[in-house]
Amino acid sequence: MLASKLAVSSAFRHRWARFASTAAAPSSYKLVVIGGGAGGLAVSSTLAQKLGKDEVAVIEPATRHYQQPLFTFVGGGLKSFRDSHRPMADVIPPEATWISQAAAKIDPEANTVTLADGSAVSYEYLVVAAGIELNFAGVKGLEAAIGKNGVASNYSPQYVQKTYEFLQNVSHGNALFTMPATPIKCAGAPQKIAYLADELFREKGIRDRVAVNYYTALGKIFAVDKYADAMNAVAKSRDISVNLFHDLVEVDGPAKKATFKILGTGPRAGETVTVPYEFLHVTPPMKPYDFIKSSALANAAGFVDVNQHTLQHTKFANVYALGDCSSLPTSKTAAAAAAQSQILKHNLLAQIQGSGAPALEYNGYTSCPLVTGKHKLVLAEFSGYTGLPHETFFFNQANEHAFSYWLTADVLPAVYWNSMLKGTWNGPAAIRKVANPTSAN
């Protein structure tokens, strides 16, 4: 009992001290990090220790931090939602100052970030790790339908629990799963939930009455050929219909109808097709945040324009970016952010300290664990720059493995909370040297 009270008291003092230091925070820092997501915390945790207390500020308005890779398991009924989040105050590095507001404007000429309340924070160095914005308004009728009418999304903490709830209510008809045309985070997630739904329907003995249909705006089921072949085989074996070049453009919730625009160059390009549904899992379109898109840091697409190897901005030498908000031409995943964080921290710290250390270069590494059922998973690892596999283990990771499932469902969440957010996990490169030294696959 006493130990419990002391733990609660300690946690309270920790959060109160963080709040108090934020409320009285200075307006100028050696380093400002925009974003308290996986990439932002991986960077700020290390650099706050290196640079010292109150030299680093983290700008993040959210009060809770979500381990988003777990959302597929939550939506599939395999993990509890409570396992996917913690208070932001518990994961912000103790040496850093948490500015619990949203960024509203970046002026890289003046080295300032304007906050939502109009106040300004100045910096010597800036790291942008703001993530990417879900755009439910980008599909007509979706905002009105989401969370009811059988419409859910694993991409939002607000709606992820609706996925499993609505799947359990299905007894017949069409179950639809969508992938948009825009860049998104975790590009494998739109199809993962289709495989889990298929398994659920089979367990309930209703699969013969439910048609499982995957609609993607892209021209293939996965970007890398090795894994595309594997996922096409999985879909075919499960009788899951894969519809390429189909972009969701409208949802009629009350009528339970979804309308897709056919993309590409085929004879039906530009036409629309409307499909009735009993269940609809939507991956919403995504976009860069306006405060980035409107700044001098953005490229034409609205992402922070950085060198794809060093992660340094192409124009402003004291600015870096990583993760979903960056222009890096690779799949936007937590695994990518982990690998990127090592490169960014090394290069930025060398610049701050004037050490002259040679720059490290990011090779585009990313990973997408494609869960295909309970205890089955295809562990896709590759370089987004080359489109070639870059696997950690000696076995063929394009095959469904129970080991890959265990690693993703049970090991990586612990690595995420206990290592990545604390800046000590840089990806599996060191493990690869032992587990797959010859890159046999």
Tab-separated table of C-alpha atoms in Angstrom:
chain	number	residue	atom	x	y	z
A	1	MET	CA	0.000	0.000	0.000
A	2	LEU	CA	2.775	2.427	0.978
A	3	ALA	CA	4.723	1.595	-2.187
A	4	SER	CA	1.612	2.258	-4.276
A	5	LYS	CA	1.049	5.625	-2.612
A	6	LEU	CA	4.689	6.590	-3.094
A	7	ALA	CA	4.496	5.643	-6.805
A	8	VAL	CA	1.380	7.753	-7.298
A	9	SER	CA	2.964	10.626	-5.394
A	10	SER	CA	6.129	10.384	-7.490
A	11	ALA	CA	4.141	10.372	-10.736
A	12	PHE	CA	2.141	13.398	-9.568
A	13	ARG	CA	5.292	15.336	-8.672
A	14	HIS	CA	6.814	14.435	-12.041
A	15	ARG	CA	3.816	15.734	-13.972
A	16	TRP	CA	3.422	18.831	-11.781
A	17	ALA	CA	7.079	19.708	-12.155
A	18	ARG	CA	6.743	19.340	-15.931
A	19	PHE	CA	3.662	21.552	-15.984
A	20	ALA	CA	5.310	24.136	-13.757
A	21	SER	CA	8.472	24.253	-15.865
A	22	THR	CA	6.373	24.612	-19.025
A	23	ALA	CA	4.266	27.403	-17.575
A	24	ALA	CA	7.391	29.395	-16.678
A	25	ALA	CA	9.365	28.269	-19.716
A	26	PRO	CA	11.792	30.597	-21.468
A	27	SER	CA	11.070	31.561	-25.060
A	28	SER	CA	14.455	30.655	-26.519
A	29	TYR	CA	16.155	27.265	-26.798
A	30	LYS	CA	19.227	25.693	-28.290
A	31	LEU	CA	16.951	23.104	-29.956
A	32	VAL	CA	13.229	23.069	-30.588
A	33	VAL	CA	11.542	19.818	-31.653
A	34	ILE	CA	8.072	20.120	-33.165
A	35	GLY	CA	6.205	16.902	-32.415
A	36	GLY	CA	5.932	14.486	-29.508
A	37	GLY	CA	5.412	11.407	-31.648
A	38	ALA	CA	7.803	8.507	-32.050
A	39	GLY	CA	10.386	10.374	-34.130
A	40	GLY	CA	10.241	13.576	-32.122
A	41	LEU	CA	10.717	11.810	-28.798
A	42	ALA	CA	13.496	9.573	-30.132
A	43	VAL	CA	15.409	12.715	-31.078
A	44	SER	CA	14.550	14.935	-28.113
A	45	SER	CA	15.274	12.239	-25.516
A	46	THR	CA	18.860	11.818	-26.694
A	47	LEU	CA	19.632	15.453	-27.423
A	48	ALA	CA	18.091	16.732	-24.197
A	49	GLN	CA	20.539	14.505	-22.342
A	50	LYS	CA	23.442	15.613	-24.519
A	51	LEU	CA	22.705	19.353	-24.439
A	52	GLY	CA	21.518	19.612	-20.849
A	53	LYS	CA	18.378	20.592	-18.982
A	54	ASP	CA	16.138	23.277	-20.516
A	55	GLU	CA	18.201	23.481	-23.715
A	56	VAL	CA	15.599	21.445	-25.627
A	57	ALA	CA	11.883	22.199	-26.005
A	58	VAL	CA	9.260	19.838	-27.387
A	59	ILE	CA	6.196	21.486	-28.930
A	60	GLU	CA	3.282	19.039	-28.679
A	61	PRO	CA	-0.395	19.848	-27.955
A	62	ALA	CA	-1.617	16.282	-27.320
A	63	THR	CA	-2.039	15.088	-23.742
A	64	ARG	CA	-1.662	11.411	-24.648
A	65	HIS	CA	0.906	9.554	-26.699
A	66	TYR	CA	-0.317	6.662	-28.848
A	67	GLN	CA	1.685	3.703	-30.044
A	68	GLN	CA	-0.053	3.753	-33.399
A	69	PRO	CA	1.391	0.489	-34.787
A	70	LEU	CA	-0.703	-1.304	-32.159
A	71	PHE	CA	-3.960	0.082	-33.569
A	72	THR	CA	-4.315	-2.745	-36.117
A	73	PHE	CA	-4.261	-5.262	-33.258
A	74	VAL	CA	-6.783	-3.172	-31.308
A	75	GLY	CA	-9.094	-2.915	-34.322
A	76	GLY	CA	-8.788	-6.652	-34.887
A	77	GLY	CA	-9.700	-7.464	-31.297
A	78	LEU	CA	-6.241	-8.858	-30.508
A	79	LYS	CA	-5.024	-6.142	-28.134
A	80	SER	CA	-6.656	-3.801	-25.641
A	81	PHE	CA	-6.898	-0.105	-26.480
A	82	ARG	CA	-5.493	0.751	-23.050
A	83	ASP	CA	-2.202	-0.892	-24.078
A	84	SER	CA	-1.785	1.593	-26.939
A	85	HIS	CA	-1.428	4.868	-25.047
A	86	ARG	CA	0.195	6.657	-22.121
A	87	PRO	CA	0.044	10.204	-20.748
A	88	MET	CA	2.273	12.545	-22.753
A	89	ALA	CA	3.751	13.809	-19.491
A	90	ASP	CA	5.142	10.331	-18.856
A	91	VAL	CA	7.054	10.097	-22.157
A	92	ILE	CA	8.393	13.633	-22.633
A	93	PRO	CA	12.101	13.471	-21.673
A	94	PRO	CA	12.628	14.879	-18.158
A	95	GLU	CA	15.517	17.111	-19.265
A	96	ALA	CA	13.343	18.807	-21.912
A	97	THR	CA	10.684	21.484	-21.616
A	98	TRP	CA	7.255	20.472	-22.859
A	99	ILE	CA	5.388	23.281	-24.582
A	100	SER	CA	1.864	21.885	-24.632
A	101	GLN	CA	0.560	23.907	-27.560
A	102	ALA	CA	0.286	23.431	-31.295
A	103	ALA	CA	2.710	25.034	-33.699
A	104	ALA	CA	0.934	27.574	-35.922
A	105	LYS	CA	3.748	29.051	-38.024
A	106	ILE	CA	7.423	28.464	-38.733
A	107	ASP	CA	9.671	31.348	-39.813
A	108	PRO	CA	13.052	29.789	-40.648
A	109	GLU	CA	14.475	33.180	-41.616
A	110	ALA	CA	13.861	34.494	-38.093
A	111	ASN	CA	14.440	31.108	-36.397
A	112	THR	CA	11.059	31.236	-34.663
A	113	VAL	CA	8.004	29.050	-34.201
A	114	THR	CA	4.710	30.799	-33.502
A	115	LEU	CA	2.363	28.890	-31.226
A	116	ALA	CA	-1.418	28.610	-31.310
A	117	ASP	CA	-1.794	31.336	-28.677
A	118	GLY	CA	0.264	33.768	-30.769
A	119	SER	CA	3.419	33.630	-28.675
A	120	ALA	CA	6.756	32.871	-30.319
A	121	VAL	CA	9.550	30.456	-29.461
A	122	SER	CA	13.008	31.037	-30.905
A	123	TYR	CA	15.602	28.393	-31.638
A	124	GLU	CA	19.172	27.902	-32.759
A	125	TYR	CA	18.300	24.541	-34.290
A	126	LEU	CA	14.950	23.068	-35.289
A	127	VAL	CA	13.788	19.486	-35.798
A	128	VAL	CA	10.386	19.026	-37.419
A	129	ALA	CA	8.737	15.725	-36.511
A	130	ALA	CA	5.098	16.780	-36.648
A	131	GLY	CA	3.660	13.724	-38.382
A	132	ILE	CA	0.921	13.874	-40.992
A	133	GLU	CA	-2.698	15.020	-40.702
A	134	LEU	CA	-5.682	12.711	-41.136
A	135	ASN	CA	-8.067	14.303	-43.626
A	136	PHE	CA	-11.499	12.745	-43.068
A	137	ALA	CA	-12.985	15.777	-44.821
A	138	GLY	CA	-11.198	14.681	-47.991
A	139	VAL	CA	-13.917	12.106	-48.675
A	140	LYS	CA	-17.448	13.402	-49.179
A	141	GLY	CA	-19.769	12.275	-46.388
A	142	LEU	CA	-17.053	10.535	-44.372
A	143	GLU	CA	-17.017	12.974	-41.444
A	144	ALA	CA	-20.751	12.454	-40.961
A	145	ALA	CA	-20.523	8.657	-41.261
A	146	ILE	CA	-17.360	7.756	-39.340
A	147	GLY	CA	-17.957	6.090	-36.004
A	148	LYS	CA	-21.457	4.969	-36.979
A	149	ASN	CA	-23.240	3.464	-39.999
A	150	GLY	CA	-20.757	0.568	-39.881
A	151	VAL	CA	-17.842	2.920	-40.729
A	152	ALA	CA	-14.611	2.756	-38.713
A	153	SER	CA	-10.904	3.515	-39.030
A	154	ASN	CA	-7.865	2.067	-37.280
A	155	TYR	CA	-5.998	5.284	-38.002
A	156	SER	CA	-7.751	7.321	-35.327
A	157	PRO	CA	-7.757	6.705	-31.571
A	158	GLN	CA	-11.293	8.088	-31.624
A	159	TYR	CA	-12.582	5.359	-33.944
A	160	VAL	CA	-10.214	2.384	-33.682
A	161	GLN	CA	-12.353	0.595	-31.091
A	162	LYS	CA	-15.351	0.895	-33.412
A	163	THR	CA	-13.607	-1.389	-35.894
A	164	TYR	CA	-13.896	-4.537	-33.796
A	165	GLU	CA	-17.324	-3.525	-32.488
A	166	PHE	CA	-18.729	-3.118	-36.004
A	167	LEU	CA	-16.984	-6.241	-37.336
A	168	GLN	CA	-18.710	-8.322	-34.674
A	169	ASN	CA	-22.071	-7.011	-35.877
A	170	VAL	CA	-21.561	-8.181	-39.466
A	171	SER	CA	-23.585	-11.231	-40.494
A	172	HIS	CA	-23.767	-10.886	-44.278
A	173	GLY	CA	-23.083	-8.535	-47.189
A	174	ASN	CA	-19.940	-6.629	-48.165
A	175	ALA	CA	-17.034	-5.754	-45.890
A	176	LEU	CA	-14.978	-3.053	-47.607
A	177	PHE	CA	-11.423	-1.888	-46.813
A	178	THR	CA	-9.900	1.157	-48.497
A	179	MET	CA	-6.516	2.684	-49.319
A	180	PRO	CA	-6.358	6.314	-50.594
A	181	ALA	CA	-4.259	7.867	-53.329
A	182	THR	CA	-2.415	10.274	-51.006
A	183	PRO	CA	0.779	9.524	-49.096
A	184	ILE	CA	-0.156	7.889	-45.776
A	185	LYS	CA	1.537	6.539	-42.691
A	186	CYS	CA	1.902	2.769	-42.368
A	187	ALA	CA	0.804	1.905	-45.876
A	188	GLY	CA	0.274	-1.759	-44.990
A	189	ALA	CA	-2.382	-1.090	-42.349
A	190	PRO	CA	-5.289	-0.689	-44.819
A	191	GLN	CA	-4.997	-4.327	-45.895
A	192	LYS	CA	-3.959	-5.862	-42.539
A	193	ILE	CA	-7.393	-5.329	-41.055
A	194	ALA	CA	-8.978	-7.058	-44.056
A	195	TYR	CA	-7.081	-10.262	-43.226
A	196	LEU	CA	-8.078	-10.066	-39.562
A	197	ALA	CA	-11.710	-9.479	-40.538
A	198	ASP	CA	-11.621	-12.478	-42.864
A	199	GLU	CA	-10.327	-14.628	-40.018
A	200	LEU	CA	-13.021	-13.337	-37.659
A	201	PHE	CA	-15.787	-14.092	-40.153
A	202	ARG	CA	-14.430	-17.628	-40.637
A	203	GLU	CA	-14.338	-18.215	-36.889
A	204	LYS	CA	-17.984	-17.111	-36.669
A	205	GLY	CA	-18.937	-19.443	-39.522
A	206	ILE	CA	-20.306	-16.624	-41.710
A	207	ARG	CA	-17.499	-16.181	-44.258
A	208	ASP	CA	-19.626	-17.688	-47.013
A	209	ARG	CA	-22.168	-14.905	-46.433
A	210	VAL	CA	-19.681	-12.023	-46.266
A	211	ALA	CA	-17.671	-10.757	-49.238
A	212	VAL	CA	-14.333	-9.209	-48.222
A	213	ASN	CA	-13.210	-6.536	-50.685
A	214	TYR	CA	-10.011	-4.477	-50.629
A	215	TYR	CA	-10.060	-1.248	-52.644
A	216	THR	CA	-6.777	0.560	-53.226
A	217	ALA	CA	-6.178	3.701	-55.253
A	218	LEU	CA	-2.737	2.372	-56.130
A	219	GLY	CA	-1.761	0.093	-58.984
A	220	LYS	CA	-0.453	-2.774	-56.866
A	221	ILE	CA	-1.201	-4.300	-53.487
A	222	PHE	CA	2.248	-3.430	-52.069
A	223	ALA	CA	5.082	-1.253	-53.351
A	224	VAL	CA	7.860	-3.862	-53.205
A	225	ASP	CA	7.439	-6.739	-55.653
A	226	LYS	CA	8.577	-9.504	-53.294
A	227	TYR	CA	5.933	-8.601	-50.738
A	228	ALA	CA	3.333	-7.714	-53.365
A	229	ASP	CA	3.578	-11.281	-54.651
A	230	ALA	CA	3.214	-12.591	-51.104
A	231	MET	CA	0.184	-10.459	-50.276
A	232	ASN	CA	-1.540	-11.250	-53.560
A	233	ALA	CA	-1.120	-14.927	-52.708
A	234	VAL	CA	-2.553	-14.386	-49.212
A	235	ALA	CA	-5.534	-12.461	-50.585
A	236	LYS	CA	-6.204	-15.113	-53.220
A	237	SER	CA	-6.020	-17.941	-50.676
A	238	ARG	CA	-8.533	-16.123	-48.452
A	239	ASP	CA	-10.888	-15.234	-51.338
A	240	ILE	CA	-10.354	-11.519	-50.731
A	241	SER	CA	-11.133	-9.414	-53.787
A	242	VAL	CA	-8.371	-6.890	-54.564
A	243	ASN	CA	-9.523	-3.889	-56.591
A	244	LEU	CA	-6.683	-1.723	-57.894
A	245	PHE	CA	-6.964	1.934	-58.941
A	246	HIS	CA	-10.156	2.438	-56.886
A	247	ASP	CA	-10.122	5.614	-54.781
A	248	LEU	CA	-12.874	6.196	-52.203
A	249	VAL	CA	-14.538	9.551	-52.951
A	250	GLU	CA	-17.878	9.418	-51.123
A	251	VAL	CA	-19.601	7.634	-48.247
A	252	ASP	CA	-23.375	7.618	-47.822
A	253	GLY	CA	-23.673	6.473	-44.223
A	254	PRO	CA	-27.467	6.190	-43.875
A	255	ALA	CA	-27.701	4.236	-47.143
A	256	LYS	CA	-24.509	2.271	-46.401
A	257	LYS	CA	-22.989	2.902	-49.816
A	258	ALA	CA	-19.398	3.708	-50.789
A	259	THR	CA	-18.455	5.348	-54.077
A	260	PHE	CA	-15.060	4.882	-55.712
A	261	LYS	CA	-13.423	6.744	-58.577
A	262	ILE	CA	-11.466	4.561	-60.963
A	263	LEU	CA	-7.953	5.886	-61.507
A	264	GLY	CA	-5.186	4.872	-63.898
A	265	THR	CA	-5.242	4.799	-67.681
A	266	GLY	CA	-7.599	1.900	-68.356
A	267	PRO	CA	-10.809	2.113	-70.398
A	268	ARG	CA	-12.898	2.870	-67.267
A	269	ALA	CA	-10.583	5.535	-65.849
A	270	GLY	CA	-12.567	8.486	-64.535
A	271	GLU	CA	-15.741	6.493	-63.967
A	272	THR	CA	-17.256	5.952	-60.535
A	273	VAL	CA	-18.669	2.788	-59.026
A	274	THR	CA	-20.947	2.615	-55.976
A	275	VAL	CA	-20.825	-0.431	-53.700
A	276	PRO	CA	-23.222	-1.306	-50.835
A	277	TYR	CA	-21.588	-2.332	-47.576
A	278	GLU	CA	-22.338	-3.731	-44.142
A	279	PHE	CA	-18.909	-2.765	-42.839
A	280	LEU	CA	-16.499	-0.131	-44.155
A	281	HIS	CA	-12.960	0.372	-42.872
A	282	VAL	CA	-11.619	3.661	-44.193
A	283	THR	CA	-8.023	4.746	-44.417
A	284	PRO	CA	-8.558	8.498	-44.734
A	285	PRO	CA	-6.589	10.659	-47.140
A	286	MET	CA	-3.697	12.383	-45.381
A	287	LYS	CA	-1.924	15.670	-45.894
A	288	PRO	CA	0.900	17.827	-44.519
A	289	TYR	CA	-0.064	20.182	-41.721
A	290	ASP	CA	-0.891	23.679	-42.920
A	291	PHE	CA	1.771	25.338	-40.752
A	292	ILE	CA	4.393	23.293	-42.600
A	293	LYS	CA	2.847	23.557	-46.050
A	294	SER	CA	2.657	27.362	-45.793
A	295	SER	CA	6.247	27.744	-44.567
A	296	ALA	CA	9.501	28.223	-46.459
A	297	LEU	CA	10.512	24.739	-45.299
A	298	ALA	CA	8.025	22.933	-47.543
A	299	ASN	CA	8.529	21.426	-50.962
A	300	ALA	CA	5.849	21.620	-53.639
A	301	ALA	CA	3.927	18.759	-52.024
A	302	GLY	CA	3.932	20.446	-48.608
A	303	PHE	CA	6.454	18.217	-46.839
A	304	VAL	CA	9.628	19.470	-45.128
A	305	ASP	CA	12.230	19.487	-47.889
A	306	VAL	CA	15.280	17.649	-46.580
A	307	ASN	CA	18.276	15.891	-48.052
A	308	GLN	CA	17.216	12.259	-48.310
A	309	HIS	CA	20.513	11.003	-46.904
A	310	THR	CA	21.488	13.508	-44.184
A	311	LEU	CA	17.943	14.667	-43.185
A	312	GLN	CA	19.174	18.275	-43.178
A	313	HIS	CA	16.985	20.890	-44.827
A	314	THR	CA	17.963	21.696	-48.401
A	315	LYS	CA	18.030	25.469	-47.740
A	316	PHE	CA	18.152	26.126	-43.992
A	317	ALA	CA	21.196	24.389	-42.528
A	318	ASN	CA	19.978	24.583	-38.916
A	319	VAL	CA	16.756	22.698	-39.693
A	320	TYR	CA	16.232	18.939	-39.869
A	321	ALA	CA	13.158	16.725	-40.252
A	322	LEU	CA	12.233	13.074	-39.946
A	323	GLY	CA	9.192	10.846	-40.080
A	324	ASP	CA	5.844	11.405	-41.734
A	325	CYS	CA	6.193	15.185	-42.223
A	326	SER	CA	9.465	14.890	-44.134
A	327	SER	CA	10.042	14.666	-47.872
A	328	LEU	CA	12.031	11.435	-47.501
A	329	PRO	CA	10.895	9.149	-50.358
A	330	THR	CA	10.281	6.037	-48.299
A	331	SER	CA	7.324	4.425	-46.554
A	332	LYS	CA	6.193	6.441	-43.520
A	333	THR	CA	6.491	4.053	-40.561
A	334	ALA	CA	7.725	4.005	-36.971
A	335	ALA	CA	10.518	1.684	-38.125
A	336	ALA	CA	11.647	4.299	-40.624
A	337	ALA	CA	11.546	7.011	-37.951
A	338	ALA	CA	13.735	4.899	-35.656
A	339	ALA	CA	16.412	4.471	-38.327
A	340	GLN	CA	16.143	8.118	-39.348
A	341	SER	CA	16.516	9.318	-35.762
A	342	GLN	CA	19.998	7.827	-35.475
A	343	ILE	CA	21.147	9.605	-38.640
A	344	LEU	CA	19.576	12.904	-37.639
A	345	LYS	CA	20.953	12.898	-34.086
A	346	HIS	CA	24.478	12.140	-35.229
A	347	ASN	CA	24.485	14.790	-37.948
A	348	LEU	CA	22.781	17.496	-35.899
A	349	LEU	CA	24.953	16.932	-32.832
A	350	ALA	CA	28.097	17.072	-34.977
A	351	GLN	CA	26.889	20.412	-36.351
A	352	ILE	CA	26.048	21.819	-32.904
A	353	GLN	CA	29.360	20.737	-31.403
A	354	GLY	CA	31.411	21.599	-34.480
A	355	SER	CA	33.112	18.217	-34.251
A	356	GLY	CA	33.634	17.817	-37.967
A	357	ALA	CA	32.485	14.204	-37.746
A	358	PRO	CA	31.582	12.734	-41.144
A	359	ALA	CA	27.864	12.761	-41.809
A	360	LEU	CA	25.927	9.522	-41.537
A	361	GLU	CA	23.581	8.714	-44.420
A	362	TYR	CA	20.105	7.230	-44.286
A	363	ASN	CA	19.515	4.414	-46.785
A	364	GLY	CA	15.707	4.539	-46.909
A	365	TYR	CA	15.170	1.618	-44.526
A	366	THR	CA	11.594	1.015	-43.447
A	367	SER	CA	9.453	-1.868	-42.295
A	368	CYS	CA	5.821	-2.850	-42.514
A	369	PRO	CA	4.747	-5.862	-40.446
A	370	LEU	CA	1.764	-7.227	-42.379
A	371	VAL	CA	-0.353	-9.173	-39.899
A	372	THR	CA	-2.432	-11.758	-41.765
A	373	GLY	CA	-4.133	-13.487	-38.832
A	374	LYS	CA	-3.688	-14.596	-35.255
A	375	HIS	CA	-0.052	-15.648	-34.954
A	376	LYS	CA	0.639	-15.057	-38.660
A	377	LEU	CA	2.550	-12.154	-40.149
A	378	VAL	CA	4.609	-11.185	-43.202
A	379	LEU	CA	7.506	-9.029	-41.982
A	380	ALA	CA	8.252	-6.681	-44.859
A	381	GLU	CA	11.565	-4.839	-44.508
A	382	PHE	CA	12.995	-2.855	-47.382
A	383	SER	CA	14.567	0.351	-48.601
A	384	GLY	CA	12.104	2.859	-49.986
A	385	TYR	CA	14.980	4.297	-52.010
A	386	THR	CA	15.860	1.119	-53.905
A	387	GLY	CA	12.603	-0.846	-53.598
A	388	LEU	CA	14.649	-3.874	-52.540
A	389	PRO	CA	14.148	-6.062	-49.451
A	390	HIS	CA	16.423	-5.387	-46.483
A	391	GLU	CA	15.544	-8.199	-44.112
A	392	THR	CA	16.850	-8.704	-40.591
A	393	PHE	CA	16.491	-12.474	-40.274
A	394	PHE	CA	17.870	-15.454	-42.186
A	395	PHE	CA	14.456	-16.862	-43.164
A	396	ASN	CA	12.275	-15.587	-45.997
A	397	GLN	CA	10.232	-12.837	-44.301
A	398	ALA	CA	7.732	-12.765	-47.173
A	399	ASN	CA	6.327	-15.990	-45.755
A	400	GLU	CA	3.778	-15.922	-42.936
A	401	HIS	CA	5.527	-16.703	-39.658
A	402	ALA	CA	4.419	-17.101	-36.051
A	403	PHE	CA	7.822	-15.712	-34.979
A	404	SER	CA	7.236	-12.519	-36.955
A	405	TYR	CA	3.822	-12.147	-35.315
A	406	TRP	CA	5.256	-12.641	-31.812
A	407	LEU	CA	8.021	-10.141	-32.530
A	408	THR	CA	5.569	-7.506	-33.743
A	409	ALA	CA	2.724	-8.063	-31.290
A	410	ASP	CA	4.660	-8.729	-28.093
A	411	VAL	CA	8.317	-7.648	-28.393
A	412	LEU	CA	8.224	-4.445	-30.410
A	413	PRO	CA	5.656	-2.699	-28.175
A	414	ALA	CA	8.076	-3.080	-25.254
A	415	VAL	CA	10.939	-1.847	-27.429
A	416	TYR	CA	8.811	1.133	-28.448
A	417	TRP	CA	7.969	2.291	-24.910
A	418	ASN	CA	11.224	1.373	-23.208
A	419	SER	CA	13.799	2.118	-25.880
A	420	MET	CA	12.624	4.000	-28.976
A	421	LEU	CA	10.917	6.837	-27.125
A	422	LYS	CA	14.002	7.140	-24.934
A	423	GLY	CA	16.269	7.465	-27.950
A	424	THR	CA	18.101	4.159	-27.562
A	425	TRP	CA	16.509	2.134	-30.396
A	426	ASN	CA	17.824	2.910	-33.854
A	427	GLY	CA	16.327	-0.027	-35.704
A	428	PRO	CA	17.539	-3.611	-36.224
A	429	ALA	CA	20.787	-2.951	-38.103
A	430	ALA	CA	22.946	-4.401	-35.321
A	431	ILE	CA	20.695	-7.474	-35.040
A	432	ARG	CA	20.828	-7.968	-38.811
A	433	LYS	CA	24.613	-8.352	-38.708
A	434	VAL	CA	24.147	-11.427	-36.522
A	435	ALA	CA	20.802	-12.816	-37.694
A	436	ASN	CA	21.305	-12.362	-41.428
A	437	PRO	CA	24.997	-11.562	-41.990
A	438	THR	CA	25.044	-12.620	-45.633
A	439	SER	CA	21.719	-10.962	-46.542
A	440	ALA	CA	20.713	-14.382	-47.823
A	441	ASN	CA	17.155	-13.300	-48.694
